[in-house]
Amino acid sequence: MGTKSMFPLIMGMSLPAMFSMLIQALYNVVDSIFVARYSAKALSAVSLAYPLQMIMISFCVGTAVGVNSLIARRLGAKNYEDANLAANTGFFLAVCNWAVFLLIGIFFSGTFISWFTNDERILIFGQQYLTVVLCVSFGMMISNMGEKILQSTGNMMIPMLTQLLGAVINIILDPVLIFGLWIFPKMGVLGAAIATVFGQICSMVFILIILLTKKHEVKISFRHFRPKGRIIKDIYAVGVPAIIMQSIGSVMVSGINAIISMSGAAVALAEANINAFGIYFKLQSFIFMPVFGLNQGVSPIIGYNFGANNRKRMFSAFRWGLLIALVIMAAGLLLFQLKPEWLLSMFDADPLMIEVGVPTLRIISLSFLFAAAGIMFSSLFQAIGYGLYSMIMSFSRQLVVLLPVAFLLSKIELSVMWYAFPIAEVASLLVASAFFMILYKKRFKNMN
């Protein structure tokens, strides 16, 4: 990461992650397609459950991002003892996160769904789905931590295979368990949840075998392990902002659903808007996931060269990452603008959902290019240990700007509300530019 030509280095590290994230996006979309074909109310239930599921994922990924950033910086500074300690602490924190969401899944799943609907079938479907994915989330927590640890050392192939394994198993089991194929009973939404957690557990087993039986640049050993406060503090200096940043997304989704529910629109129209927004979130993962995969490849390079005090290579990695992200997002923008009807038809959309969903996809996708730049600035801030800046970006985009603007625009018409997304991305990018100038004067200007 300190010497190789930058573009081949980024592609070599990013392509496996981008491929695995595309597979993950495929799983997300296929999961929703099968659920939608089972029942429209099932799709509504999964859409309403998604914000709480996002909070769980936020703790999982945010903690792992903190570990990834710390290991990469310590390896760049040749501090191998702290790098090893950070890796072991990461698994300890992953188990702690699972214990928290086990309790939430047991005691809070039904209450959460009831905040957004009184429909009995949606309540039952939503509670079933949330209880399983939260209570059996240990597979996701541990496998994601293992992936981020290996990525911090420049190993992108094993994390790709780990995600690929879980996603493929999930895609195979989805129709089998949802519709009751072969010897299996018809489980509906519960089957989708079981397929999800089983795939995660398979990923966990695979990556633990690799970590514990092969040699890596960091050593995993729990013999005589004791968590240290300074390591946990360093992890969560980046991890807490990353958790908050992703959790804010779940607040935003819940807020948009609440705005739609309180808009006074007819029940059928409101449900169509909620489902269209849920479909958008699944579809946009095809565009955003490769950029997040790119981020996973670029971030360790930035962190390593920041730790090595090499400004030229750090900026080179950022510029290449930004250019590639813009190309991916431009392709996504064209797809959403030219083929929204085709995208919606994959989810068995009825005429009302097509009518609502086409302008929704076209308007929100106007934010894609601004989002590409925002993601890469956020990656830069997290990689060098300034996760607070990334958190403020996300907070300003999704809460300070997006929800209030969406609420005001919804008073005009629900379809106009979606312009809040590009407006919020522009505002966030202005904040990111200001932070970059502060860091340039304070840290980057004096680097070698």
Short mmCIF file of N, CA, C and O in Angstrom, two decimals, residues 104-161:
data_model
loop_
_atom_site.label_atom_id
_atom_site.label_comp_id
_atom_site.label_asym_id
_atom_site.label_seq_id
_atom_site.Cartn_x
_atom_site.Cartn_y
_atom_site.Cartn_z
N ILE A 104 -33.07 -6.54 22.16
CA ILE A 104 -33.99 -5.69 21.40
C ILE A 104 -34.94 -6.55 20.57
O ILE A 104 -36.14 -6.29 20.49
N GLY A 105 -34.41 -7.60 19.95
CA GLY A 105 -35.24 -8.47 19.14
C GLY A 105 -36.32 -9.18 19.95
O GLY A 105 -37.45 -9.35 19.48
N ILE A 106 -35.98 -9.58 21.16
CA ILE A 106 -36.93 -10.30 22.00
C ILE A 106 -38.04 -9.38 22.50
O ILE A 106 -39.22 -9.74 22.48
N PHE A 107 -37.68 -8.18 22.92
CA PHE A 107 -38.63 -7.34 23.66
C PHE A 107 -39.21 -6.16 22.88
O PHE A 107 -40.18 -5.55 23.33
N PHE A 108 -38.66 -5.83 21.69
CA PHE A 108 -39.04 -4.55 21.08
C PHE A 108 -39.54 -4.66 19.64
O PHE A 108 -40.07 -3.70 19.10
N SER A 109 -39.41 -5.83 19.01
CA SER A 109 -39.73 -5.96 17.59
C SER A 109 -41.17 -5.55 17.28
O SER A 109 -41.43 -4.74 16.37
N GLY A 110 -42.12 -6.13 18.01
CA GLY A 110 -43.53 -5.83 17.74
C GLY A 110 -43.89 -4.39 17.99
O GLY A 110 -44.64 -3.77 17.23
N THR A 111 -43.32 -3.80 19.06
CA THR A 111 -43.59 -2.40 19.38
C THR A 111 -43.14 -1.49 18.26
O THR A 111 -43.84 -0.54 17.88
N PHE A 112 -41.97 -1.77 17.69
CA PHE A 112 -41.44 -0.92 16.63
C PHE A 112 -42.37 -0.91 15.42
O PHE A 112 -42.68 0.15 14.87
N ILE A 113 -42.81 -2.08 14.96
CA ILE A 113 -43.68 -2.14 13.80
C ILE A 113 -45.00 -1.43 14.07
O ILE A 113 -45.57 -0.77 13.19
N SER A 114 -45.50 -1.53 15.31
CA SER A 114 -46.80 -0.93 15.64
C SER A 114 -46.77 0.59 15.60
O SER A 114 -47.83 1.22 15.57
N TRP A 115 -45.59 1.19 15.60
CA TRP A 115 -45.49 2.65 15.49
C TRP A 115 -45.94 3.15 14.12
O TRP A 115 -46.30 4.32 13.98
N PHE A 116 -45.90 2.29 13.11
CA PHE A 116 -46.13 2.74 11.74
C PHE A 116 -47.38 2.17 11.08
O PHE A 116 -47.76 2.61 10.01
N THR A 117 -48.01 1.17 11.70
CA THR A 117 -49.19 0.57 11.08
C THR A 117 -50.08 -0.08 12.12
O THR A 117 -49.60 -0.51 13.17
N ASN A 118 -51.37 -0.16 11.79
CA ASN A 118 -52.33 -0.88 12.61
C ASN A 118 -52.82 -2.15 11.91
O ASN A 118 -53.64 -2.87 12.47
N ASP A 119 -52.33 -2.39 10.72
CA ASP A 119 -52.73 -3.56 9.96
C ASP A 119 -52.20 -4.83 10.64
O ASP A 119 -50.99 -4.99 10.82
N GLU A 120 -53.11 -5.74 10.98
CA GLU A 120 -52.72 -6.91 11.76
C GLU A 120 -51.73 -7.81 11.04
O GLU A 120 -50.76 -8.30 11.62
N ARG A 121 -51.96 -8.03 9.74
CA ARG A 121 -51.05 -8.91 8.99
C ARG A 121 -49.66 -8.30 8.86
O ARG A 121 -48.65 -8.99 8.99
N ILE A 122 -49.60 -6.99 8.60
CA ILE A 122 -48.29 -6.32 8.51
C ILE A 122 -47.58 -6.39 9.86
O ILE A 122 -46.36 -6.61 9.93
N LEU A 123 -48.32 -6.23 10.95
CA LEU A 123 -47.73 -6.33 12.29
C LEU A 123 -47.12 -7.71 12.53
O LEU A 123 -46.00 -7.83 13.02
N ILE A 124 -47.87 -8.75 12.16
CA ILE A 124 -47.37 -10.11 12.37
C ILE A 124 -46.14 -10.38 11.51
O ILE A 124 -45.11 -10.90 12.00
N PHE A 125 -46.23 -10.03 10.23
CA PHE A 125 -45.08 -10.24 9.33
C PHE A 125 -43.85 -9.49 9.82
O PHE A 125 -42.74 -10.02 9.86
N GLY A 126 -44.03 -8.22 10.18
CA GLY A 126 -42.91 -7.39 10.61
C GLY A 126 -42.26 -7.90 11.88
O GLY A 126 -41.02 -7.92 12.00
N GLN A 127 -43.08 -8.34 12.85
CA GLN A 127 -42.52 -8.85 14.10
C GLN A 127 -41.76 -10.15 13.86
O GLN A 127 -40.68 -10.36 14.44
N GLN A 128 -42.30 -11.02 13.03
CA GLN A 128 -41.59 -12.27 12.71
C GLN A 128 -40.22 -11.99 12.11
O GLN A 128 -39.20 -12.57 12.53
N TYR A 129 -40.20 -11.11 11.13
CA TYR A 129 -38.96 -10.82 10.42
C TYR A 129 -37.92 -10.19 11.35
O TYR A 129 -36.76 -10.64 11.41
N LEU A 130 -38.34 -9.17 12.10
CA LEU A 130 -37.40 -8.47 12.97
C LEU A 130 -36.86 -9.36 14.08
O LEU A 130 -35.66 -9.32 14.40
N THR A 131 -37.71 -10.16 14.68
CA THR A 131 -37.27 -11.00 15.79
C THR A 131 -36.15 -11.93 15.36
O THR A 131 -35.13 -12.07 16.06
N VAL A 132 -36.30 -12.53 14.19
CA VAL A 132 -35.27 -13.47 13.72
C VAL A 132 -33.98 -12.75 13.35
O VAL A 132 -32.88 -13.13 13.78
N VAL A 133 -34.07 -11.69 12.54
CA VAL A 133 -32.84 -11.05 12.05
C VAL A 133 -32.08 -10.34 13.16
O VAL A 133 -30.85 -10.20 13.08
N LEU A 134 -32.77 -9.91 14.23
CA LEU A 134 -32.07 -9.27 15.34
C LEU A 134 -31.50 -10.30 16.31
O LEU A 134 -30.34 -10.20 16.73
N CYS A 135 -32.30 -11.29 16.68
CA CYS A 135 -31.87 -12.25 17.69
C CYS A 135 -30.76 -13.18 17.18
O CYS A 135 -29.94 -13.66 17.97
N VAL A 136 -30.71 -13.44 15.90
CA VAL A 136 -29.72 -14.36 15.35
C VAL A 136 -28.69 -13.59 14.53
O VAL A 136 -28.20 -14.07 13.50
N SER A 137 -28.36 -12.38 14.99
CA SER A 137 -27.46 -11.50 14.22
C SER A 137 -25.98 -11.75 14.51
O SER A 137 -25.12 -11.07 13.94
N PHE A 138 -25.65 -12.74 15.37
CA PHE A 138 -24.24 -12.97 15.70
C PHE A 138 -23.43 -13.34 14.47
O PHE A 138 -22.24 -13.02 14.37
N GLY A 139 -24.05 -14.04 13.50
CA GLY A 139 -23.32 -14.40 12.28
C GLY A 139 -22.87 -13.18 11.51
O GLY A 139 -21.72 -13.09 11.06
N MET A 140 -23.76 -12.19 11.36
CA MET A 140 -23.42 -10.96 10.66
C MET A 140 -22.37 -10.17 11.42
O MET A 140 -21.41 -9.65 10.84
N MET A 141 -22.52 -10.07 12.76
CA MET A 141 -21.59 -9.28 13.57
C MET A 141 -20.16 -9.80 13.44
O MET A 141 -19.21 -9.04 13.22
N ILE A 142 -20.01 -11.10 13.58
CA ILE A 142 -18.67 -11.69 13.60
C ILE A 142 -18.07 -11.77 12.20
O ILE A 142 -16.88 -11.47 12.00
N SER A 143 -18.87 -12.15 11.19
CA SER A 143 -18.32 -12.24 9.84
C SER A 143 -17.91 -10.88 9.31
O SER A 143 -16.86 -10.74 8.67
N ASN A 144 -18.71 -9.84 9.58
CA ASN A 144 -18.36 -8.50 9.12
C ASN A 144 -17.08 -8.00 9.78
O ASN A 144 -16.25 -7.36 9.13
N MET A 145 -16.92 -8.29 11.07
CA MET A 145 -15.69 -7.90 11.75
C MET A 145 -14.48 -8.57 11.12
O MET A 145 -13.43 -7.94 10.88
N GLY A 146 -14.60 -9.88 10.85
CA GLY A 146 -13.49 -10.58 10.21
C GLY A 146 -13.14 -10.02 8.85
O GLY A 146 -11.96 -9.89 8.49
N GLU A 147 -14.17 -9.65 8.08
CA GLU A 147 -13.94 -9.06 6.76
C GLU A 147 -13.16 -7.75 6.87
O GLU A 147 -12.19 -7.52 6.14
N LYS A 148 -13.59 -6.87 7.78
CA LYS A 148 -12.94 -5.57 7.90
C LYS A 148 -11.51 -5.70 8.41
O LYS A 148 -10.63 -4.92 8.04
N ILE A 149 -11.25 -6.68 9.27
CA ILE A 149 -9.88 -6.90 9.76
C ILE A 149 -8.96 -7.29 8.61
O ILE A 149 -7.86 -6.75 8.46
N LEU A 150 -9.41 -8.23 7.78
CA LEU A 150 -8.59 -8.64 6.64
C LEU A 150 -8.43 -7.52 5.62
O LEU A 150 -7.35 -7.36 5.03
N GLN A 151 -9.48 -6.74 5.39
CA GLN A 151 -9.39 -5.63 4.45
C GLN A 151 -8.36 -4.60 4.91
O GLN A 151 -7.68 -3.98 4.09
N SER A 152 -8.24 -4.41 6.21
CA SER A 152 -7.28 -3.42 6.72
C SER A 152 -5.85 -3.81 6.41
O SER A 152 -4.95 -2.97 6.40
N THR A 153 -5.60 -5.10 6.16
CA THR A 153 -4.25 -5.56 5.84
C THR A 153 -4.02 -5.63 4.33
O THR A 153 -2.94 -6.02 3.89
N GLY A 154 -5.04 -5.29 3.54
CA GLY A 154 -4.92 -5.34 2.08
C GLY A 154 -5.44 -6.62 1.49
O GLY A 154 -5.40 -6.80 0.26
N ASN A 155 -5.95 -7.55 2.30
CA ASN A 155 -6.51 -8.81 1.80
C ASN A 155 -7.98 -8.59 1.47
O ASN A 155 -8.83 -8.51 2.36
N MET A 156 -8.31 -8.50 0.20
CA MET A 156 -9.69 -8.24 -0.22
C MET A 156 -10.38 -9.49 -0.77
O MET A 156 -11.60 -9.50 -0.91
N MET A 157 -9.60 -10.54 -1.07
CA MET A 157 -10.19 -11.71 -1.70
C MET A 157 -11.02 -12.54 -0.72
O MET A 157 -12.14 -12.96 -1.04
N ILE A 158 -10.49 -12.77 0.48
CA ILE A 158 -11.23 -13.58 1.45
C ILE A 158 -12.53 -12.89 1.87
O ILE A 158 -13.58 -13.54 1.94
N PRO A 159 -12.52 -11.56 2.16
CA PRO A 159 -13.80 -10.90 2.45
C PRO A 159 -14.81 -11.03 1.30
O PRO A 159 -16.00 -11.18 1.54
N MET A 160 -14.33 -10.98 0.05
CA MET A 160 -15.23 -11.14 -1.09
C MET A 160 -15.87 -12.53 -1.07
O MET A 160 -17.08 -12.68 -1.24
N LEU A 161 -15.05 -13.55 -0.87
CA LEU A 161 -15.56 -14.91 -0.85
C LEU A 161 -16.53 -15.12 0.33
O LEU A 161 -17.51 -15.86 0.21
#
